[in-house]
C-alpha cells in the first residue's frame, strides 16, 4: 500500500467517525494548549523579572554600610555611614575590572514647583551614577563635572516627578524647591519602569552629591565625605566575584579593620540576584509545563483506546485487505498513520488554542506572555510522538491478525 493511499485511508476513517475522533483528540488538544499557554506565560514572567532586576544595571555590585559598634553596643547594619567618597575613588582606581564606582546618598523629600508638589525619593550622586545604572536623560543634559565638584543646586527629574509637577509643560530651566532650596531643572531622565521590588524607578530626583549632602540630606551624613552606598559596575560578569573579594580586602585595609573584627560594610552581587530570580522563574515555568504535559499522556491513552476499538470494528476489512495481497506492514502503516494523524491534528488545534489562551490571559490579567517558536515545535513534535507511541500496539495487533480468522468474524 502506498503512503498516499494509507494517509487517504486514515483521513477517511477519521471523517467516518468525526465526533468520536474529535473527542479522542480532545486530550491532545487540551494537553498541547496547556503546555503552550503555561510556557508562554512563564517565559513572559521570567523575562519581566529579568528586565526589572537588570534595570538596576548589568554587572553590578553594591557596597552598603555594615554593622557599627559604638561603646560596646552593636548598632546594626546601616545604623551609621562607614563609607566615603574616598572609598569609591579607591575602588575605581585600584580594583581591576571596575568601570564605574558611584557613591550616593538618598532620602525622601517634598518637591514644590509653582502650585504643585510631590513627595518623592532624592538621590545625591556623582558622574559615575549614569554609567553604573545605565541610565540616560530623555530631555536636557546630565550634570557636568564642575557642577558635581562645586555641588551646584541643579536637579534632574524622573519621568513620574516631571509629569506630576509640570504635566505637559517643558520642565527644563524651571525652578523647583526641595526643602526650601531652589534647584534649577537641567534634565528629565529616561523611563526605567517598575523595579523587581514593585517600586516606580521613575519617581525620583537627582542632585549633585555634595549638594545633596550639604543642602538636603546633610543631617543623615554628618561625617565629612560620607555616603550611603556605592554602586560598583564591572566590565564583565566574570570580573564580579574576584572584584568583590578585592574590594573587601581594600575596604578592610582602608577602615583599619583587624582580623578579629567584623566588616563595617557589606557587598551584594546584584547580577547573582538577577540570575537566581531568573532561574527560579524558569524552574517554576518548567514545573507547570510538566504538570500540563500529563494531559498529553491521558490523550495518548485515549488514542490507544479508540484505535483498539477501531481494530475490533474493522476486523473483516483488515482480513479482506490481507486476503487480497496487503502485507502486515501495510496494515501496520495504515493504523499507525491513522493514530499519528489523530494526534497531529489534535496538536495543531492545541497550538492554536494555546497561543490564543496565552494572549488572552496577557490582555485580561495584564500578565506578560512570550510564545516561543521552540515551544510550538516541541509541542507539535511531542503530539506526533504520542500518536506513534500509543498507536503502535493497536497497529501491531491489527497487522498480526490471521486473514482467515478475521474474515470469519461478524
mmCIF file with all atom_site columns, C-alpha atoms in Angstrom, residues 65-257:
data_model
loop_
_atom_site.group_PDB
_atom_site.id
_atom_site.type_symbol
_atom_site.label_atom_id
_atom_site.label_alt_id
_atom_site.label_comp_id
_atom_site.label_asym_id
_atom_site.label_entity_id
_atom_site.label_seq_id
_atom_site.pdbx_PDB_ins_code
_atom_site.Cartn_x
_atom_site.Cartn_y
_atom_site.Cartn_z
_atom_site.occupancy
_atom_site.B_iso_or_equiv
_atom_site.pdbx_formal_charge
_atom_site.auth_seq_id
_atom_site.auth_comp_id
_atom_site.auth_asym_id
_atom_site.auth_atom_id
_atom_site.pdbx_PDB_model_num
ATOM 1   C CA . UNK A 1 65  ? 27.365 50.147 55.435 1.00 0.00 ? 65  UNK A CA 1
ATOM 2   C CA . UNK A 1 66  ? 27.559 47.137 57.725 1.00 0.00 ? 66  UNK A CA 1
ATOM 3   C CA . UNK A 1 67  ? 27.293 46.704 61.476 1.00 0.00 ? 67  UNK A CA 1
ATOM 4   C CA . UNK A 1 68  ? 28.762 49.523 63.546 1.00 0.00 ? 68  UNK A CA 1
ATOM 5   C CA . UNK A 1 69  ? 29.786 49.105 67.192 1.00 0.00 ? 69  UNK A CA 1
ATOM 6   C CA . UNK A 1 70  ? 29.901 52.115 69.499 1.00 0.00 ? 70  UNK A CA 1
ATOM 7   C CA . UNK A 1 71  ? 30.746 51.854 73.205 1.00 0.00 ? 71  UNK A CA 1
ATOM 8   C CA . UNK A 1 72  ? 30.285 48.096 73.111 1.00 0.00 ? 72  UNK A CA 1
ATOM 9   C CA . UNK A 1 73  ? 26.794 48.392 71.600 1.00 0.00 ? 73  UNK A CA 1
ATOM 10  C CA . UNK A 1 74  ? 26.215 46.843 68.187 1.00 0.00 ? 74  UNK A CA 1
ATOM 11  C CA . UNK A 1 75  ? 24.013 49.322 66.328 1.00 0.00 ? 75  UNK A CA 1
ATOM 12  C CA . UNK A 1 76  ? 23.237 47.023 63.401 1.00 0.00 ? 76  UNK A CA 1
ATOM 13  C CA . UNK A 1 77  ? 23.777 47.287 59.649 1.00 0.00 ? 77  UNK A CA 1
ATOM 14  C CA . UNK A 1 78  ? 23.331 50.756 58.210 1.00 0.00 ? 78  UNK A CA 1
ATOM 15  C CA . UNK A 1 79  ? 22.921 52.476 61.593 1.00 0.00 ? 79  UNK A CA 1
ATOM 16  C CA . UNK A 1 80  ? 25.807 54.790 60.698 1.00 0.00 ? 80  UNK A CA 1
ATOM 17  C CA . UNK A 1 81  ? 27.606 55.514 57.463 1.00 0.00 ? 81  UNK A CA 1
ATOM 18  C CA . UNK A 1 82  ? 31.011 53.830 57.238 1.00 0.00 ? 82  UNK A CA 1
ATOM 19  C CA . UNK A 1 83  ? 31.669 54.623 53.566 1.00 0.00 ? 83  UNK A CA 1
ATOM 20  C CA . UNK A 1 84  ? 33.141 57.759 51.995 1.00 0.00 ? 84  UNK A CA 1
ATOM 21  C CA . UNK A 1 85  ? 33.872 59.395 48.667 1.00 0.00 ? 85  UNK A CA 1
ATOM 22  C CA . UNK A 1 86  ? 37.489 58.321 49.059 1.00 0.00 ? 86  UNK A CA 1
ATOM 23  C CA . UNK A 1 87  ? 36.427 54.658 49.355 1.00 0.00 ? 87  UNK A CA 1
ATOM 24  C CA . UNK A 1 88  ? 34.639 54.958 45.999 1.00 0.00 ? 88  UNK A CA 1
ATOM 25  C CA . UNK A 1 89  ? 37.651 56.660 44.424 1.00 0.00 ? 89  UNK A CA 1
ATOM 26  C CA . UNK A 1 90  ? 39.970 53.929 45.774 1.00 0.00 ? 90  UNK A CA 1
ATOM 27  C CA . UNK A 1 91  ? 37.710 51.203 44.345 1.00 0.00 ? 91  UNK A CA 1
ATOM 28  C CA . UNK A 1 92  ? 37.602 52.975 40.988 1.00 0.00 ? 92  UNK A CA 1
ATOM 29  C CA . UNK A 1 93  ? 41.382 53.381 40.919 1.00 0.00 ? 93  UNK A CA 1
ATOM 30  C CA . UNK A 1 94  ? 42.707 50.136 42.420 1.00 0.00 ? 94  UNK A CA 1
ATOM 31  C CA . UNK A 1 95  ? 40.284 47.304 41.591 1.00 0.00 ? 95  UNK A CA 1
ATOM 32  C CA . UNK A 1 96  ? 40.765 45.528 38.252 1.00 0.00 ? 96  UNK A CA 1
ATOM 33  C CA . UNK A 1 97  ? 37.683 45.268 36.003 1.00 0.00 ? 97  UNK A CA 1
ATOM 34  C CA . UNK A 1 98  ? 35.834 48.192 37.619 1.00 0.00 ? 98  UNK A CA 1
ATOM 35  C CA . UNK A 1 99  ? 34.479 50.665 35.066 1.00 0.00 ? 99  UNK A CA 1
ATOM 36  C CA . UNK A 1 100 ? 32.462 52.829 37.482 1.00 0.00 ? 100 UNK A CA 1
ATOM 37  C CA . UNK A 1 101 ? 32.149 53.341 41.239 1.00 0.00 ? 101 UNK A CA 1
ATOM 38  C CA . UNK A 1 102 ? 29.196 55.566 42.039 1.00 0.00 ? 102 UNK A CA 1
ATOM 39  C CA . UNK A 1 103 ? 28.787 56.808 45.643 1.00 0.00 ? 103 UNK A CA 1
ATOM 40  C CA . UNK A 1 104 ? 25.380 58.198 46.543 1.00 0.00 ? 104 UNK A CA 1
ATOM 41  C CA . UNK A 1 105 ? 23.177 59.404 49.369 1.00 0.00 ? 105 UNK A CA 1
ATOM 42  C CA . UNK A 1 106 ? 19.430 59.127 49.433 1.00 0.00 ? 106 UNK A CA 1
ATOM 43  C CA . UNK A 1 107 ? 16.391 60.285 51.329 1.00 0.00 ? 107 UNK A CA 1
ATOM 44  C CA . UNK A 1 108 ? 12.820 61.439 50.955 1.00 0.00 ? 108 UNK A CA 1
ATOM 45  C CA . UNK A 1 109 ? 11.695 64.961 50.138 1.00 0.00 ? 109 UNK A CA 1
ATOM 46  C CA . UNK A 1 110 ? 8.705  67.048 49.127 1.00 0.00 ? 110 UNK A CA 1
ATOM 47  C CA . UNK A 1 111 ? 9.294  68.809 45.798 1.00 0.00 ? 111 UNK A CA 1
ATOM 48  C CA . UNK A 1 112 ? 7.412  72.030 45.068 1.00 0.00 ? 112 UNK A CA 1
ATOM 49  C CA . UNK A 1 113 ? 7.027  73.717 41.668 1.00 0.00 ? 113 UNK A CA 1
ATOM 50  C CA . UNK A 1 114 ? 4.621  76.655 41.464 1.00 0.00 ? 114 UNK A CA 1
ATOM 51  C CA . UNK A 1 115 ? 1.290  75.444 42.809 1.00 0.00 ? 115 UNK A CA 1
ATOM 52  C CA . UNK A 1 116 ? 2.162  71.736 42.510 1.00 0.00 ? 116 UNK A CA 1
ATOM 53  C CA . UNK A 1 117 ? 4.041  69.486 44.929 1.00 0.00 ? 117 UNK A CA 1
ATOM 54  C CA . UNK A 1 118 ? 5.054  65.850 45.004 1.00 0.00 ? 118 UNK A CA 1
ATOM 55  C CA . UNK A 1 119 ? 6.660  63.565 47.607 1.00 0.00 ? 119 UNK A CA 1
ATOM 56  C CA . UNK A 1 120 ? 9.498  61.511 46.136 1.00 0.00 ? 120 UNK A CA 1
ATOM 57  C CA . UNK A 1 121 ? 12.927 59.979 46.713 1.00 0.00 ? 121 UNK A CA 1
ATOM 58  C CA . UNK A 1 122 ? 16.001 62.145 46.267 1.00 0.00 ? 122 UNK A CA 1
ATOM 59  C CA . UNK A 1 123 ? 19.481 60.919 45.401 1.00 0.00 ? 123 UNK A CA 1
ATOM 60  C CA . UNK A 1 124 ? 22.749 62.792 45.654 1.00 0.00 ? 124 UNK A CA 1
ATOM 61  C CA . UNK A 1 125 ? 25.011 61.291 43.002 1.00 0.00 ? 125 UNK A CA 1
ATOM 62  C CA . UNK A 1 126 ? 28.278 61.787 41.147 1.00 0.00 ? 126 UNK A CA 1
ATOM 63  C CA . UNK A 1 127 ? 29.159 61.396 37.468 1.00 0.00 ? 127 UNK A CA 1
ATOM 64  C CA . UNK A 1 128 ? 29.654 57.603 37.593 1.00 0.00 ? 128 UNK A CA 1
ATOM 65  C CA . UNK A 1 129 ? 25.998 57.012 38.511 1.00 0.00 ? 129 UNK A CA 1
ATOM 66  C CA . UNK A 1 130 ? 24.728 57.234 34.937 1.00 0.00 ? 130 UNK A CA 1
ATOM 67  C CA . UNK A 1 131 ? 27.168 54.659 33.535 1.00 0.00 ? 131 UNK A CA 1
ATOM 68  C CA . UNK A 1 132 ? 26.786 52.345 36.554 1.00 0.00 ? 132 UNK A CA 1
ATOM 69  C CA . UNK A 1 133 ? 22.982 52.312 36.331 1.00 0.00 ? 133 UNK A CA 1
ATOM 70  C CA . UNK A 1 134 ? 22.957 52.538 32.504 1.00 0.00 ? 134 UNK A CA 1
ATOM 71  C CA . UNK A 1 135 ? 20.500 55.408 32.758 1.00 0.00 ? 135 UNK A CA 1
ATOM 72  C CA . UNK A 1 136 ? 20.318 58.251 30.218 1.00 0.00 ? 136 UNK A CA 1
ATOM 73  C CA . UNK A 1 137 ? 18.445 61.522 30.074 1.00 0.00 ? 137 UNK A CA 1
ATOM 74  C CA . UNK A 1 138 ? 15.422 61.834 27.801 1.00 0.00 ? 138 UNK A CA 1
ATOM 75  C CA . UNK A 1 139 ? 15.438 65.648 27.762 1.00 0.00 ? 139 UNK A CA 1
ATOM 76  C CA . UNK A 1 140 ? 18.103 68.187 28.651 1.00 0.00 ? 140 UNK A CA 1
ATOM 77  C CA . UNK A 1 141 ? 21.500 67.051 29.934 1.00 0.00 ? 141 UNK A CA 1
ATOM 78  C CA . UNK A 1 142 ? 23.241 65.387 32.884 1.00 0.00 ? 142 UNK A CA 1
ATOM 79  C CA . UNK A 1 143 ? 25.465 67.093 35.456 1.00 0.00 ? 143 UNK A CA 1
ATOM 80  C CA . UNK A 1 144 ? 28.804 68.331 34.181 1.00 0.00 ? 144 UNK A CA 1
ATOM 81  C CA . UNK A 1 145 ? 31.975 67.626 36.246 1.00 0.00 ? 145 UNK A CA 1
ATOM 82  C CA . UNK A 1 146 ? 32.168 71.193 37.554 1.00 0.00 ? 146 UNK A CA 1
ATOM 83  C CA . UNK A 1 147 ? 28.566 71.115 38.828 1.00 0.00 ? 147 UNK A CA 1
ATOM 84  C CA . UNK A 1 148 ? 29.324 67.914 40.685 1.00 0.00 ? 148 UNK A CA 1
ATOM 85  C CA . UNK A 1 149 ? 32.606 69.275 42.097 1.00 0.00 ? 149 UNK A CA 1
ATOM 86  C CA . UNK A 1 150 ? 31.027 72.515 43.313 1.00 0.00 ? 150 UNK A CA 1
ATOM 87  C CA . UNK A 1 151 ? 27.774 70.932 44.453 1.00 0.00 ? 151 UNK A CA 1
ATOM 88  C CA . UNK A 1 152 ? 25.649 73.279 42.343 1.00 0.00 ? 152 UNK A CA 1
ATOM 89  C CA . UNK A 1 153 ? 21.928 73.495 43.020 1.00 0.00 ? 153 UNK A CA 1
ATOM 90  C CA . UNK A 1 154 ? 20.778 71.870 39.784 1.00 0.00 ? 154 UNK A CA 1
ATOM 91  C CA . UNK A 1 155 ? 18.425 68.908 39.511 1.00 0.00 ? 155 UNK A CA 1
ATOM 92  C CA . UNK A 1 156 ? 17.347 66.033 37.254 1.00 0.00 ? 156 UNK A CA 1
ATOM 93  C CA . UNK A 1 157 ? 13.749 64.807 37.428 1.00 0.00 ? 157 UNK A CA 1
ATOM 94  C CA . UNK A 1 158 ? 12.407 61.300 36.946 1.00 0.00 ? 158 UNK A CA 1
ATOM 95  C CA . UNK A 1 159 ? 9.546  60.888 34.488 1.00 0.00 ? 159 UNK A CA 1
ATOM 96  C CA . UNK A 1 160 ? 6.905  60.434 37.214 1.00 0.00 ? 160 UNK A CA 1
ATOM 97  C CA . UNK A 1 161 ? 8.012  63.550 39.116 1.00 0.00 ? 161 UNK A CA 1
ATOM 98  C CA . UNK A 1 162 ? 8.169  65.666 35.946 1.00 0.00 ? 162 UNK A CA 1
ATOM 99  C CA . UNK A 1 163 ? 4.680  64.543 34.921 1.00 0.00 ? 163 UNK A CA 1
ATOM 100 C CA . UNK A 1 164 ? 3.131  65.291 38.329 1.00 0.00 ? 164 UNK A CA 1
ATOM 101 C CA . UNK A 1 165 ? 4.815  68.671 38.746 1.00 0.00 ? 165 UNK A CA 1
ATOM 102 C CA . UNK A 1 166 ? 4.636  70.061 35.225 1.00 0.00 ? 166 UNK A CA 1
ATOM 103 C CA . UNK A 1 167 ? 2.142  67.929 33.283 1.00 0.00 ? 167 UNK A CA 1
ATOM 104 C CA . UNK A 1 168 ? 2.681  68.607 29.567 1.00 0.00 ? 168 UNK A CA 1
ATOM 105 C CA . UNK A 1 169 ? 4.848  71.702 30.174 1.00 0.00 ? 169 UNK A CA 1
ATOM 106 C CA . UNK A 1 170 ? 8.579  71.687 29.476 1.00 0.00 ? 170 UNK A CA 1
ATOM 107 C CA . UNK A 1 171 ? 10.339 71.458 32.873 1.00 0.00 ? 171 UNK A CA 1
ATOM 108 C CA . UNK A 1 172 ? 13.812 72.418 31.563 1.00 0.00 ? 172 UNK A CA 1
ATOM 109 C CA . UNK A 1 173 ? 15.190 75.562 33.279 1.00 0.00 ? 173 UNK A CA 1
ATOM 110 C CA . UNK A 1 174 ? 12.217 75.683 35.646 1.00 0.00 ? 174 UNK A CA 1
ATOM 111 C CA . UNK A 1 175 ? 12.812 76.160 39.386 1.00 0.00 ? 175 UNK A CA 1
ATOM 112 C CA . UNK A 1 176 ? 11.715 73.520 41.907 1.00 0.00 ? 176 UNK A CA 1
ATOM 113 C CA . UNK A 1 177 ? 12.123 73.736 45.677 1.00 0.00 ? 177 UNK A CA 1
ATOM 114 C CA . UNK A 1 178 ? 13.395 70.810 47.724 1.00 0.00 ? 178 UNK A CA 1
ATOM 115 C CA . UNK A 1 179 ? 13.228 71.575 51.459 1.00 0.00 ? 179 UNK A CA 1
ATOM 116 C CA . UNK A 1 180 ? 13.092 75.261 50.620 1.00 0.00 ? 180 UNK A CA 1
ATOM 117 C CA . UNK A 1 181 ? 16.247 75.082 48.488 1.00 0.00 ? 181 UNK A CA 1
ATOM 118 C CA . UNK A 1 182 ? 15.647 76.325 44.914 1.00 0.00 ? 182 UNK A CA 1
ATOM 119 C CA . UNK A 1 183 ? 17.040 73.925 42.292 1.00 0.00 ? 183 UNK A CA 1
ATOM 120 C CA . UNK A 1 184 ? 17.136 74.587 38.561 1.00 0.00 ? 184 UNK A CA 1
ATOM 121 C CA . UNK A 1 185 ? 15.912 71.700 36.379 1.00 0.00 ? 185 UNK A CA 1
ATOM 122 C CA . UNK A 1 186 ? 18.514 70.774 33.747 1.00 0.00 ? 186 UNK A CA 1
ATOM 123 C CA . UNK A 1 187 ? 17.099 67.458 32.520 1.00 0.00 ? 187 UNK A CA 1
ATOM 124 C CA . UNK A 1 188 ? 14.471 64.703 32.682 1.00 0.00 ? 188 UNK A CA 1
ATOM 125 C CA . UNK A 1 189 ? 15.630 61.094 32.972 1.00 0.00 ? 189 UNK A CA 1
ATOM 126 C CA . UNK A 1 190 ? 14.591 58.348 30.564 1.00 0.00 ? 190 UNK A CA 1
ATOM 127 C CA . UNK A 1 191 ? 11.930 55.981 31.858 1.00 0.00 ? 191 UNK A CA 1
ATOM 128 C CA . UNK A 1 192 ? 13.101 52.940 33.833 1.00 0.00 ? 192 UNK A CA 1
ATOM 129 C CA . UNK A 1 193 ? 9.726  51.493 34.780 1.00 0.00 ? 193 UNK A CA 1
ATOM 130 C CA . UNK A 1 194 ? 8.913  49.347 37.775 1.00 0.00 ? 194 UNK A CA 1
ATOM 131 C CA . UNK A 1 195 ? 11.658 47.590 39.730 1.00 0.00 ? 195 UNK A CA 1
ATOM 132 C CA . UNK A 1 196 ? 11.605 43.905 40.716 1.00 0.00 ? 196 UNK A CA 1
ATOM 133 C CA . UNK A 1 197 ? 10.533 45.040 44.194 1.00 0.00 ? 197 UNK A CA 1
ATOM 134 C CA . UNK A 1 198 ? 7.467  46.903 42.899 1.00 0.00 ? 198 UNK A CA 1
ATOM 135 C CA . UNK A 1 199 ? 8.888  50.425 43.159 1.00 0.00 ? 199 UNK A CA 1
ATOM 136 C CA . UNK A 1 200 ? 8.426  53.068 40.490 1.00 0.00 ? 200 UNK A CA 1
ATOM 137 C CA . UNK A 1 201 ? 12.019 53.807 39.492 1.00 0.00 ? 201 UNK A CA 1
ATOM 138 C CA . UNK A 1 202 ? 10.900 56.992 37.712 1.00 0.00 ? 202 UNK A CA 1
ATOM 139 C CA . UNK A 1 203 ? 9.528  58.501 40.944 1.00 0.00 ? 203 UNK A CA 1
ATOM 140 C CA . UNK A 1 204 ? 12.908 60.019 41.836 1.00 0.00 ? 204 UNK A CA 1
ATOM 141 C CA . UNK A 1 205 ? 15.015 63.179 41.589 1.00 0.00 ? 205 UNK A CA 1
ATOM 142 C CA . UNK A 1 206 ? 18.812 63.558 41.357 1.00 0.00 ? 206 UNK A CA 1
ATOM 143 C CA . UNK A 1 207 ? 21.086 66.322 42.616 1.00 0.00 ? 207 UNK A CA 1
ATOM 144 C CA . UNK A 1 208 ? 24.904 66.568 42.719 1.00 0.00 ? 208 UNK A CA 1
ATOM 145 C CA . UNK A 1 209 ? 26.334 64.508 45.590 1.00 0.00 ? 209 UNK A CA 1
ATOM 146 C CA . UNK A 1 210 ? 27.721 67.428 47.587 1.00 0.00 ? 210 UNK A CA 1
ATOM 147 C CA . UNK A 1 211 ? 24.532 69.472 47.148 1.00 0.00 ? 211 UNK A CA 1
ATOM 148 C CA . UNK A 1 212 ? 22.518 66.535 48.445 1.00 0.00 ? 212 UNK A CA 1
ATOM 149 C CA . UNK A 1 213 ? 24.730 66.143 51.495 1.00 0.00 ? 213 UNK A CA 1
ATOM 150 C CA . UNK A 1 214 ? 25.048 69.830 52.422 1.00 0.00 ? 214 UNK A CA 1
ATOM 151 C CA . UNK A 1 215 ? 21.626 71.213 51.478 1.00 0.00 ? 215 UNK A CA 1
ATOM 152 C CA . UNK A 1 216 ? 19.061 68.403 51.519 1.00 0.00 ? 216 UNK A CA 1
ATOM 153 C CA . UNK A 1 217 ? 20.091 65.180 53.279 1.00 0.00 ? 217 UNK A CA 1
ATOM 154 C CA . UNK A 1 218 ? 23.023 66.517 55.318 1.00 0.00 ? 218 UNK A CA 1
ATOM 155 C CA . UNK A 1 219 ? 21.759 65.619 58.763 1.00 0.00 ? 219 UNK A CA 1
ATOM 156 C CA . UNK A 1 220 ? 21.976 61.913 57.928 1.00 0.00 ? 220 UNK A CA 1
ATOM 157 C CA . UNK A 1 221 ? 25.575 62.222 56.741 1.00 0.00 ? 221 UNK A CA 1
ATOM 158 C CA . UNK A 1 222 ? 27.275 64.396 59.350 1.00 0.00 ? 222 UNK A CA 1
ATOM 159 C CA . UNK A 1 223 ? 30.692 62.864 58.727 1.00 0.00 ? 223 UNK A CA 1
ATOM 160 C CA . UNK A 1 224 ? 32.555 64.812 56.049 1.00 0.00 ? 224 UNK A CA 1
ATOM 161 C CA . UNK A 1 225 ? 32.571 62.987 52.717 1.00 0.00 ? 225 UNK A CA 1
ATOM 162 C CA . UNK A 1 226 ? 30.374 60.101 53.931 1.00 0.00 ? 226 UNK A CA 1
ATOM 163 C CA . UNK A 1 227 ? 28.000 58.355 51.555 1.00 0.00 ? 227 UNK A CA 1
ATOM 164 C CA . UNK A 1 228 ? 25.095 55.982 51.938 1.00 0.00 ? 228 UNK A CA 1
ATOM 165 C CA . UNK A 1 229 ? 26.181 53.287 49.470 1.00 0.00 ? 229 UNK A CA 1
ATOM 166 C CA . UNK A 1 230 ? 28.398 52.718 46.440 1.00 0.00 ? 230 UNK A CA 1
ATOM 167 C CA . UNK A 1 231 ? 27.322 51.104 43.164 1.00 0.00 ? 231 UNK A CA 1
ATOM 168 C CA . UNK A 1 232 ? 30.246 49.295 41.510 1.00 0.00 ? 232 UNK A CA 1
ATOM 169 C CA . UNK A 1 233 ? 29.983 48.361 37.827 1.00 0.00 ? 233 UNK A CA 1
ATOM 170 C CA . UNK A 1 234 ? 32.315 45.763 36.328 1.00 0.00 ? 234 UNK A CA 1
ATOM 171 C CA . UNK A 1 235 ? 33.356 45.374 32.704 1.00 0.00 ? 235 UNK A CA 1
ATOM 172 C CA . UNK A 1 236 ? 32.387 41.668 32.579 1.00 0.00 ? 236 UNK A CA 1
ATOM 173 C CA . UNK A 1 237 ? 30.319 39.302 34.700 1.00 0.00 ? 237 UNK A CA 1
ATOM 174 C CA . UNK A 1 238 ? 33.427 37.154 35.247 1.00 0.00 ? 238 UNK A CA 1
ATOM 175 C CA . UNK A 1 239 ? 35.085 40.127 36.978 1.00 0.00 ? 239 UNK A CA 1
ATOM 176 C CA . UNK A 1 240 ? 32.439 40.406 39.681 1.00 0.00 ? 240 UNK A CA 1
ATOM 177 C CA . UNK A 1 241 ? 33.373 37.630 42.136 1.00 0.00 ? 241 UNK A CA 1
ATOM 178 C CA . UNK A 1 242 ? 37.144 38.314 42.219 1.00 0.00 ? 242 UNK A CA 1
ATOM 179 C CA . UNK A 1 243 ? 36.361 42.039 42.204 1.00 0.00 ? 243 UNK A CA 1
ATOM 180 C CA . UNK A 1 244 ? 34.139 41.725 45.288 1.00 0.00 ? 244 UNK A CA 1
ATOM 181 C CA . UNK A 1 245 ? 36.917 39.892 47.151 1.00 0.00 ? 245 UNK A CA 1
ATOM 182 C CA . UNK A 1 246 ? 39.417 42.606 46.198 1.00 0.00 ? 246 UNK A CA 1
ATOM 183 C CA . UNK A 1 247 ? 37.001 45.362 47.283 1.00 0.00 ? 247 UNK A CA 1
ATOM 184 C CA . UNK A 1 248 ? 36.505 43.620 50.625 1.00 0.00 ? 248 UNK A CA 1
ATOM 185 C CA . UNK A 1 249 ? 40.273 43.429 51.203 1.00 0.00 ? 249 UNK A CA 1
ATOM 186 C CA . UNK A 1 250 ? 40.717 47.055 50.142 1.00 0.00 ? 250 UNK A CA 1
ATOM 187 C CA . UNK A 1 251 ? 37.980 48.410 52.432 1.00 0.00 ? 251 UNK A CA 1
ATOM 188 C CA . UNK A 1 252 ? 39.181 46.379 55.421 1.00 0.00 ? 252 UNK A CA 1
ATOM 189 C CA . UNK A 1 253 ? 42.600 47.873 54.906 1.00 0.00 ? 253 UNK A CA 1
ATOM 190 C CA . UNK A 1 254 ? 41.270 51.430 54.486 1.00 0.00 ? 254 UNK A CA 1
ATOM 191 C CA . UNK A 1 255 ? 38.965 51.145 57.516 1.00 0.00 ? 255 UNK A CA 1
ATOM 192 C CA . UNK A 1 256 ? 41.750 49.594 59.627 1.00 0.00 ? 256 UNK A CA 1
ATOM 193 C CA . UNK A 1 257 ? 39.702 46.514 60.467 1.00 0.00 ? 257 UNK A CA 1
#
